[in-house]
Amino acid sequence: MIVRRILLAAFVLVLGVSAAVAWWTRREMTAYVVPRELGRLSEDGRRLAALLESSATTASEDARAIAGLPQSVAVVRGGSPGDRAAARAVLEALFVQQCEAKPWILQMRIIAADESGMEIVRVDRPASDEGVRVVPIDEMQAKGDRPYVAAGRLLADGQAHVSPLEPNVEHGAIVRPFQPVVRAVAPVVFEGRTVAMAVVNVDLGPLLASLQAGLYPGGSVHVVDASGNYITPVGSGREQFAVATGSGRRWQDDYPGLDPAASASLVLDGPGGTRVGAVIVPTSLEPGVCVVEVAPYAQITAIGGAATDAAIAVGAIALVGTLLLVGVFGAWLVRPLNRLSTVVGSYRESSWDLSGLPRNGEFGGVSAAIERMASTVRQRNAQLEAEIGRRAGVEDDLRAQIARQDEAEERFRLVVEASPSGICVVGAGGEILLVNKEMEALLGYRRDELIGQNVDMLVPLAARGDHHNRRDGFMANPASRPMGAGRDLYARRKDGSQVAVEIGLRPLVMNEKPVALASVVDITARRREAARLQEYANRLEASNAELEKFAYVVSHDIKAPLRGIASVATWIAEDFGPVVDAESRENLGLLLERTDRLSRLIDGILAYSRAGREPGERQSVDTACLVADVVASIDPPPHIRVRIEGDFPKVVYNETKLRQVFQNLIDNAVKHLAKPDGEIVVSCERDDREWRFRVRDNGVGIPERHFDRIFELFQTLRPKDETGTTGAGLAIVKRIVESNAGVIRVDSDEGEGTAFTFTVPFVPPKAEILMEAVADRSAAARGANEP
């Protein structure tokens, strides 16, 4: 009787447990798998949207780079046909190189900014896959009526416009098969006016075609516009660019009631009533353009179904095994089990009578095990008491550790509160977790009005969309850095006003979650002072211009009567020289020498005033050739050797001013050497930031007390009558070097010689290479135009 009961109970129990496990497994797996798989779909959609946005961003950077080239202005505003032809050749070569390096670029163009919008330079990639080609002038098209051209005319210098995603249009007609493109436009500005536009067409066809492979079998990926029209092909492909072609169906036709303009991930009914999982990810290509990815619901929940089937199979095996075990061994086990139950039920902690245990058969071993268990229980009770005492000590240590952590958190709170800058801690989702009193004072909010709110409430309305993307980017790649480098940042106060701020970001981990700590500083006063300094600089520049003009006028007005005096003195010396005495002839010579010195002094004043102006037009200068030319023009006397040491570079400098620096330093060394066997060494060295040029001689040297004086205007160490100089040369050299961000110094040992060293900062290698390439191409173009 008891065996049947055990058998029935085991059957019901195992069957019920198996069914419950299968149901629970199905429910829990579905509840876990569906959100996780929808999350995978959403991540894949965001990745695809980022690929589309990256194409537009790259095109914008290329368009701005082209617009900033001097050839982009010269091809429109060049002074002669030869200049414009040279600029065209440079741009065509650059465009071909870019198109070959970047297969996603369909076209690169320079378009006139006038009403016609005529193409000036164009390089494209034909649909026939013949490779990149330069379009002849007679094939250029007028694009003045295209929306992206109209948008480009309104851009400011340095801005870029990205057109909507649309089919490519040539000669007024849509190109077939479709070429989905976005166009990046940047203005070419000359003297504050847009004279042309740089346009880069990016072919998104290969990228859109690659989107059709979903994460799941039977799934699909599409790009739709704000109205739900398909941009990528569906089925036969006739639905692509429905707005442009006037045909095709919308996303809502396949999935009624779904708004494609809203970002979402959900399960809904698809075509034919089939359940699908769908995610919608907006892009920044244009308002409303989204990436839509769908997958069959059966594929999403396939893992849950497999787990349920496995649970049912295990339950069936357990049910059969239990029935067999109970049926075969139940009767044999029942008899000794009753005796074991009686003995075990008589367990007492202090005493336990084990005399009734069965001693024969299999249960003899069980009885022995129970006896060992009884001994073990007694031992374990003693160990448990000891363990309870040990754990009490561990709990005391844990409470001490918690107290230390609370103390550390309190110190952190006090440091944040005592910070002279506004402090705001923001979670990964944008929620405000902590602010200090400086933040309250800066923004006018109470602390309880900020904690828990989204940080976007502190961002001006016009910048909130961009701020959301930048915040997500920081959380994806956290690193300590200033926020908004190169941009003016503003915070929104409680009263709606805005305050100029400087923000530093630092990633932290709080409660095992990533957060961002923002240090906010009010820079209103700093900007006001910067504006005031700029105003002072503008006034100083105007004053310098007036002073330079004054110096020129004064020098002209003074030199005119000086020339008259010199002419009269010369005539007197020629006419009366033979009839007057030696003293009179000496006085006439002294008069001529003094008028000549005064004329040279006036020239020095004018040269010194001009040396402090803007560095002038810069170009790539071969300093080795320049120094050799300067030495040849000075033509030192035979007893003075001039030696050139080291590798002389090409630098970006105003050639005339650099020549003036070397001319003054080498000529100064020749005039003041004062030794029968003289040597002058011109050398060059480099370090991590600049070139160092040195002019060293083995002359009589300069006392250290005169090091500062020699760079002052009209200061000489020997009488001007002996040297024939005005004392303006080194002052002019100092002004030229310092106006070009360099420094000059003198080193000298009396009797051993003097060394003048000046520096030329590096020009970024890319800029220098570009300037050399432009110069070489311009020279080649001029040579081709010469008869």
PDB file of N, CA and C in Angstrom, residues 520-579:
ATOM      1  N   VAL A 520      32.601  73.594 -13.405  1.00  0.00           N
ATOM      2  CA  VAL A 520      32.005  74.705 -14.157  1.00  0.00           C
ATOM      3  C   VAL A 520      32.502  76.026 -13.574  1.00  0.00           C
ATOM      4  N   VAL A 521      33.068  76.888 -14.433  1.00  0.00           N
ATOM      5  CA  VAL A 521      33.621  78.180 -14.004  1.00  0.00           C
ATOM      6  C   VAL A 521      32.954  79.289 -14.804  1.00  0.00           C
ATOM      7  N   ASP A 522      32.498  80.330 -14.098  1.00  0.00           N
ATOM      8  CA  ASP A 522      31.906  81.506 -14.752  1.00  0.00           C
ATOM      9  C   ASP A 522      33.048  82.332 -15.363  1.00  0.00           C
ATOM     10  N   ILE A 523      33.055  82.477 -16.701  1.00  0.00           N
ATOM     11  CA  ILE A 523      34.135  83.215 -17.385  1.00  0.00           C
ATOM     12  C   ILE A 523      33.608  84.514 -17.993  1.00  0.00           C
ATOM     13  N   THR A 524      32.487  85.027 -17.440  1.00  0.00           N
ATOM     14  CA  THR A 524      31.952  86.284 -17.978  1.00  0.00           C
ATOM     15  C   THR A 524      32.976  87.406 -17.858  1.00  0.00           C
ATOM     16  N   ALA A 525      33.589  87.534 -16.671  1.00  0.00           N
ATOM     17  CA  ALA A 525      34.576  88.604 -16.480  1.00  0.00           C
ATOM     18  C   ALA A 525      35.791  88.390 -17.377  1.00  0.00           C
ATOM     19  N   ARG A 526      36.204  87.120 -17.533  1.00  0.00           N
ATOM     20  CA  ARG A 526      37.353  86.827 -18.382  1.00  0.00           C
ATOM     21  C   ARG A 526      37.089  87.243 -19.824  1.00  0.00           C
ATOM     22  N   ARG A 527      35.886  86.945 -20.330  1.00  0.00           N
ATOM     23  CA  ARG A 527      35.567  87.338 -21.701  1.00  0.00           C
ATOM     24  C   ARG A 527      35.490  88.853 -21.847  1.00  0.00           C
ATOM     25  N   ARG A 528      34.968  89.504 -20.795  1.00  0.00           N
ATOM     26  CA  ARG A 528      34.897  90.955 -20.855  1.00  0.00           C
ATOM     27  C   ARG A 528      36.312  91.547 -20.928  1.00  0.00           C
ATOM     28  N   GLU A 529      37.249  90.983 -20.136  1.00  0.00           N
ATOM     29  CA  GLU A 529      38.626  91.464 -20.169  1.00  0.00           C
ATOM     30  C   GLU A 529      39.278  91.150 -21.521  1.00  0.00           C
ATOM     31  N   ALA A 530      38.944  89.954 -22.083  1.00  0.00           N
ATOM     32  CA  ALA A 530      39.508  89.605 -23.390  1.00  0.00           C
ATOM     33  C   ALA A 530      39.035  90.573 -24.458  1.00  0.00           C
ATOM     34  N   ALA A 531      37.743  90.953 -24.396  1.00  0.00           N
ATOM     35  CA  ALA A 531      37.224  91.919 -25.366  1.00  0.00           C
ATOM     36  C   ALA A 531      37.915  93.271 -25.203  1.00  0.00           C
ATOM     37  N   ARG A 532      38.160  93.645 -23.932  1.00  0.00           N
ATOM     38  CA  ARG A 532      38.833  94.914 -23.690  1.00  0.00           C
ATOM     39  C   ARG A 532      40.271  94.882 -24.212  1.00  0.00           C
ATOM     40  N   LEU A 533      40.969  93.747 -23.969  1.00  0.00           N
ATOM     41  CA  LEU A 533      42.329  93.628 -24.488  1.00  0.00           C
ATOM     42  C   LEU A 533      42.352  93.675 -26.012  1.00  0.00           C
ATOM     43  N   GLN A 534      41.342  93.042 -26.639  1.00  0.00           N
ATOM     44  CA  GLN A 534      41.282  93.079 -28.099  1.00  0.00           C
ATOM     45  C   GLN A 534      41.080  94.504 -28.604  1.00  0.00           C
ATOM     46  N   GLU A 535      40.245  95.248 -27.860  1.00  0.00           N
ATOM     47  CA  GLU A 535      40.025  96.642 -28.243  1.00  0.00           C
ATOM     48  C   GLU A 535      41.334  97.442 -28.126  1.00  0.00           C
ATOM     49  N   TYR A 536      42.075  97.192 -27.017  1.00  0.00           N
ATOM     50  CA  TYR A 536      43.366  97.853 -26.859  1.00  0.00           C
ATOM     51  C   TYR A 536      44.310  97.477 -28.006  1.00  0.00           C
ATOM     52  N   ALA A 537      44.311  96.177 -28.378  1.00  0.00           N
ATOM     53  CA  ALA A 537      45.193  95.725 -29.453  1.00  0.00           C
ATOM     54  C   ALA A 537      44.846  96.410 -30.765  1.00  0.00           C
ATOM     55  N   ASN A 538      43.530  96.548 -31.042  1.00  0.00           N
ATOM     56  CA  ASN A 538      43.114  97.214 -32.284  1.00  0.00           C
ATOM     57  C   ASN A 538      43.558  98.675 -32.293  1.00  0.00           C
ATOM     58  N   ARG A 539      43.387  99.325 -31.120  1.00  0.00           N
ATOM     59  CA  ARG A 539      43.802 100.728 -31.052  1.00  0.00           C
ATOM     60  C   ARG A 539      45.317 100.858 -31.195  1.00  0.00           C
ATOM     61  N   LEU A 540      46.053  99.891 -30.579  1.00  0.00           N
ATOM     62  CA  LEU A 540      47.505  99.931 -30.682  1.00  0.00           C
ATOM     63  C   LEU A 540      47.956  99.710 -32.125  1.00  0.00           C
ATOM     64  N   GLU A 541      47.267  98.797 -32.810  1.00  0.00           N
ATOM     65  CA  GLU A 541      47.617  98.550 -34.210  1.00  0.00           C
ATOM     66  C   GLU A 541      47.386  99.807 -35.048  1.00  0.00           C
ATOM     67  N   ALA A 542      46.259 100.484 -34.818  1.00  0.00           N
ATOM     68  CA  ALA A 542      45.992 101.716 -35.558  1.00  0.00           C
ATOM     69  C   ALA A 542      47.039 102.780 -35.229  1.00  0.00           C
ATOM     70  N   SER A 543      47.424 102.845 -33.945  1.00  0.00           N
ATOM     71  CA  SER A 543      48.436 103.819 -33.544  1.00  0.00           C
ATOM     72  C   SER A 543      49.779 103.522 -34.206  1.00  0.00           C
ATOM     73  N   ASN A 544      50.148 102.221 -34.272  1.00  0.00           N
ATOM     74  CA  ASN A 544      51.406 101.858 -34.921  1.00  0.00           C
ATOM     75  C   ASN A 544      51.391 102.232 -36.396  1.00  0.00           C
ATOM     76  N   ALA A 545      50.231 102.024 -37.038  1.00  0.00           N
ATOM     77  CA  ALA A 545      50.137 102.396 -38.454  1.00  0.00           C
ATOM     78  C   ALA A 545      50.335 103.901 -38.635  1.00  0.00           C
ATOM     79  N   GLU A 546      49.729 104.685 -37.734  1.00  0.00           N
ATOM     80  CA  GLU A 546      49.893 106.136 -37.817  1.00  0.00           C
ATOM     81  C   GLU A 546      51.353 106.541 -37.569  1.00  0.00           C
ATOM     82  N   LEU A 547      52.004 105.858 -36.600  1.00  0.00           N
ATOM     83  CA  LEU A 547      53.399 106.172 -36.309  1.00  0.00           C
ATOM     84  C   LEU A 547      54.301 105.847 -37.497  1.00  0.00           C
ATOM     85  N   GLU A 548      54.002 104.703 -38.141  1.00  0.00           N
ATOM     86  CA  GLU A 548      54.806 104.340 -39.305  1.00  0.00           C
ATOM     87  C   GLU A 548      54.635 105.367 -40.428  1.00  0.00           C
ATOM     88  N   LYS A 549      53.386 105.775 -40.624  1.00  0.00           N
ATOM     89  CA  LYS A 549      53.133 106.791 -41.648  1.00  0.00           C
ATOM     90  C   LYS A 549      53.854 108.097 -41.293  1.00  0.00           C
ATOM     91  N   PHE A 550      53.810 108.440 -39.998  1.00  0.00           N
ATOM     92  CA  PHE A 550      54.485 109.658 -39.545  1.00  0.00           C
ATOM     93  C   PHE A 550      55.999 109.559 -39.782  1.00  0.00           C
ATOM     94  N   ALA A 551      56.581 108.375 -39.467  1.00  0.00           N
ATOM     95  CA  ALA A 551      58.025 108.200 -39.653  1.00  0.00           C
ATOM     96  C   ALA A 551      58.392 108.349 -41.120  1.00  0.00           C
ATOM     97  N   TYR A 552      57.554 107.790 -41.999  1.00  0.00           N
ATOM     98  CA  TYR A 552      57.846 107.891 -43.435  1.00  0.00           C
ATOM     99  C   TYR A 552      57.797 109.351 -43.893  1.00  0.00           C
ATOM    100  N   VAL A 553      56.730 110.066 -43.468  1.00  0.00           N
ATOM    101  CA  VAL A 553      56.576 111.466 -43.897  1.00  0.00           C
ATOM    102  C   VAL A 553      57.726 112.315 -43.362  1.00  0.00           C
ATOM    103  N   VAL A 554      58.053 112.095 -42.065  1.00  0.00           N
ATOM    104  CA  VAL A 554      59.133 112.890 -41.464  1.00  0.00           C
ATOM    105  C   VAL A 554      60.454 112.624 -42.179  1.00  0.00           C
ATOM    106  N   SER A 555      60.729 111.309 -42.445  1.00  0.00           N
ATOM    107  CA  SER A 555      61.991 110.994 -43.110  1.00  0.00           C
ATOM    108  C   SER A 555      62.049 111.620 -44.494  1.00  0.00           C
ATOM    109  N   HIS A 556      60.927 111.621 -45.194  1.00  0.00           N
ATOM    110  CA  HIS A 556      60.903 112.216 -46.538  1.00  0.00           C
ATOM    111  C   HIS A 556      61.127 113.721 -46.467  1.00  0.00           C
ATOM    112  N   ASP A 557      60.440 114.390 -45.506  1.00  0.00           N
ATOM    113  CA  ASP A 557      60.539 115.847 -45.406  1.00  0.00           C
ATOM    114  C   ASP A 557      61.920 116.299 -44.926  1.00  0.00           C
ATOM    115  N   ILE A 558      62.596 115.446 -44.116  1.00  0.00           N
ATOM    116  CA  ILE A 558      63.915 115.830 -43.622  1.00  0.00           C
ATOM    117  C   ILE A 558      64.997 115.540 -44.663  1.00  0.00           C
ATOM    118  N   LYS A 559      64.853 114.403 -45.376  1.00  0.00           N
ATOM    119  CA  LYS A 559      65.892 114.017 -46.319  1.00  0.00           C
ATOM    120  C   LYS A 559      65.956 114.982 -47.510  1.00  0.00           C
ATOM    121  N   ALA A 560      64.804 115.615 -47.862  1.00  0.00           N
ATOM    122  CA  ALA A 560      64.817 116.537 -49.008  1.00  0.00           C
ATOM    123  C   ALA A 560      65.783 117.706 -48.767  1.00  0.00           C
ATOM    124  N   PRO A 561      65.686 118.449 -47.634  1.00  0.00           N
ATOM    125  CA  PRO A 561      66.674 119.538 -47.411  1.00  0.00           C
ATOM    126  C   PRO A 561      68.085 119.008 -47.192  1.00  0.00           C
ATOM    127  N   LEU A 562      68.236 117.771 -46.619  1.00  0.00           N
ATOM    128  CA  LEU A 562      69.571 117.218 -46.442  1.00  0.00           C
ATOM    129  C   LEU A 562      70.245 117.013 -47.788  1.00  0.00           C
ATOM    130  N   ARG A 563      69.468 116.491 -48.752  1.00  0.00           N
ATOM    131  CA  ARG A 563      70.046 116.309 -50.086  1.00  0.00           C
ATOM    132  C   ARG A 563      70.474 117.662 -50.686  1.00  0.00           C
ATOM    133  N   GLY A 564      69.646 118.713 -50.425  1.00  0.00           N
ATOM    134  CA  GLY A 564      70.027 120.048 -50.908  1.00  0.00           C
ATOM    135  C   GLY A 564      71.326 120.529 -50.272  1.00  0.00           C
ATOM    136  N   ILE A 565      71.463 120.338 -48.932  1.00  0.00           N
ATOM    137  CA  ILE A 565      72.685 120.756 -48.235  1.00  0.00           C
ATOM    138  C   ILE A 565      73.886 120.004 -48.790  1.00  0.00           C
ATOM    139  N   ALA A 566      73.720 118.662 -48.990  1.00  0.00           N
ATOM    140  CA  ALA A 566      74.838 117.867 -49.504  1.00  0.00           C
ATOM    141  C   ALA A 566      75.243 118.326 -50.893  1.00  0.00           C
ATOM    142  N   SER A 567      74.248 118.658 -51.727  1.00  0.00           N
ATOM    143  CA  SER A 567      74.554 119.106 -53.100  1.00  0.00           C
ATOM    144  C   SER A 567      75.313 120.428 -53.075  1.00  0.00           C
ATOM    145  N   VAL A 568      74.849 121.392 -52.245  1.00  0.00           N
ATOM    146  CA  VAL A 568      75.520 122.701 -52.158  1.00  0.00           C
ATOM    147  C   VAL A 568      76.949 122.531 -51.649  1.00  0.00           C
ATOM    148  N   ALA A 569      77.113 121.652 -50.593  1.00  0.00           N
ATOM    149  CA  ALA A 569      78.459 121.439 -50.056  1.00  0.00           C
ATOM    150  C   ALA A 569      79.373 120.832 -51.107  1.00  0.00           C
ATOM    151  N   THR A 570      78.832 119.926 -51.914  1.00  0.00           N
ATOM    152  CA  THR A 570      79.632 119.294 -52.985  1.00  0.00           C
ATOM    153  C   THR A 570      80.049 120.335 -54.027  1.00  0.00           C
ATOM    154  N   TRP A 571      79.102 121.195 -54.416  1.00  0.00           N
ATOM    155  CA  TRP A 571      79.426 122.243 -55.406  1.00  0.00           C
ATOM    156  C   TRP A 571      80.531 123.198 -54.871  1.00  0.00           C
ATOM    157  N   ILE A 572      80.394 123.585 -53.589  1.00  0.00           N
ATOM    158  CA  ILE A 572      81.388 124.500 -53.000  1.00  0.00           C
ATOM    159  C   ILE A 572      82.761 123.850 -52.998  1.00  0.00           C
ATOM    160  N   ALA A 573      82.793 122.533 -52.602  1.00  0.00           N
ATOM    161  CA  ALA A 573      84.077 121.830 -52.555  1.00  0.00           C
ATOM    162  C   ALA A 573      84.691 121.733 -53.940  1.00  0.00           C
ATOM    163  N   GLU A 574      83.829 121.509 -54.955  1.00  0.00           N
ATOM    164  CA  GLU A 574      84.361 121.384 -56.321  1.00  0.00           C
ATOM    165  C   GLU A 574      84.829 122.747 -56.864  1.00  0.00           C
ATOM    166  N   ASP A 575      84.042 123.800 -56.547  1.00  0.00           N
ATOM    167  CA  ASP A 575      84.360 125.117 -57.135  1.00  0.00           C
ATOM    168  C   ASP A 575      85.487 125.847 -56.392  1.00  0.00           C
ATOM    169  N   PHE A 576      85.508 125.758 -55.060  1.00  0.00           N
ATOM    170  CA  PHE A 576      86.451 126.563 -54.272  1.00  0.00           C
ATOM    171  C   PHE A 576      87.511 125.734 -53.567  1.00  0.00           C
ATOM    172  N   GLY A 577      87.471 124.420 -53.782  1.00  0.00           N
ATOM    173  CA  GLY A 577      88.455 123.576 -53.101  1.00  0.00           C
ATOM    174  C   GLY A 577      89.885 123.988 -53.359  1.00  0.00           C
ATOM    175  N   PRO A 578      90.249 124.300 -54.616  1.00  0.00           N
ATOM    176  CA  PRO A 578      91.674 124.642 -54.881  1.00  0.00           C
ATOM    177  C   PRO A 578      92.094 125.987 -54.313  1.00  0.00           C
ATOM    178  N   VAL A 579      91.150 126.894 -53.998  1.00  0.00           N
ATOM    179  CA  VAL A 579      91.534 128.249 -53.601  1.00  0.00           C
ATOM    180  C   VAL A 579      91.406 128.477 -52.108  1.00  0.00           C
TER     181      VAL A 579
END
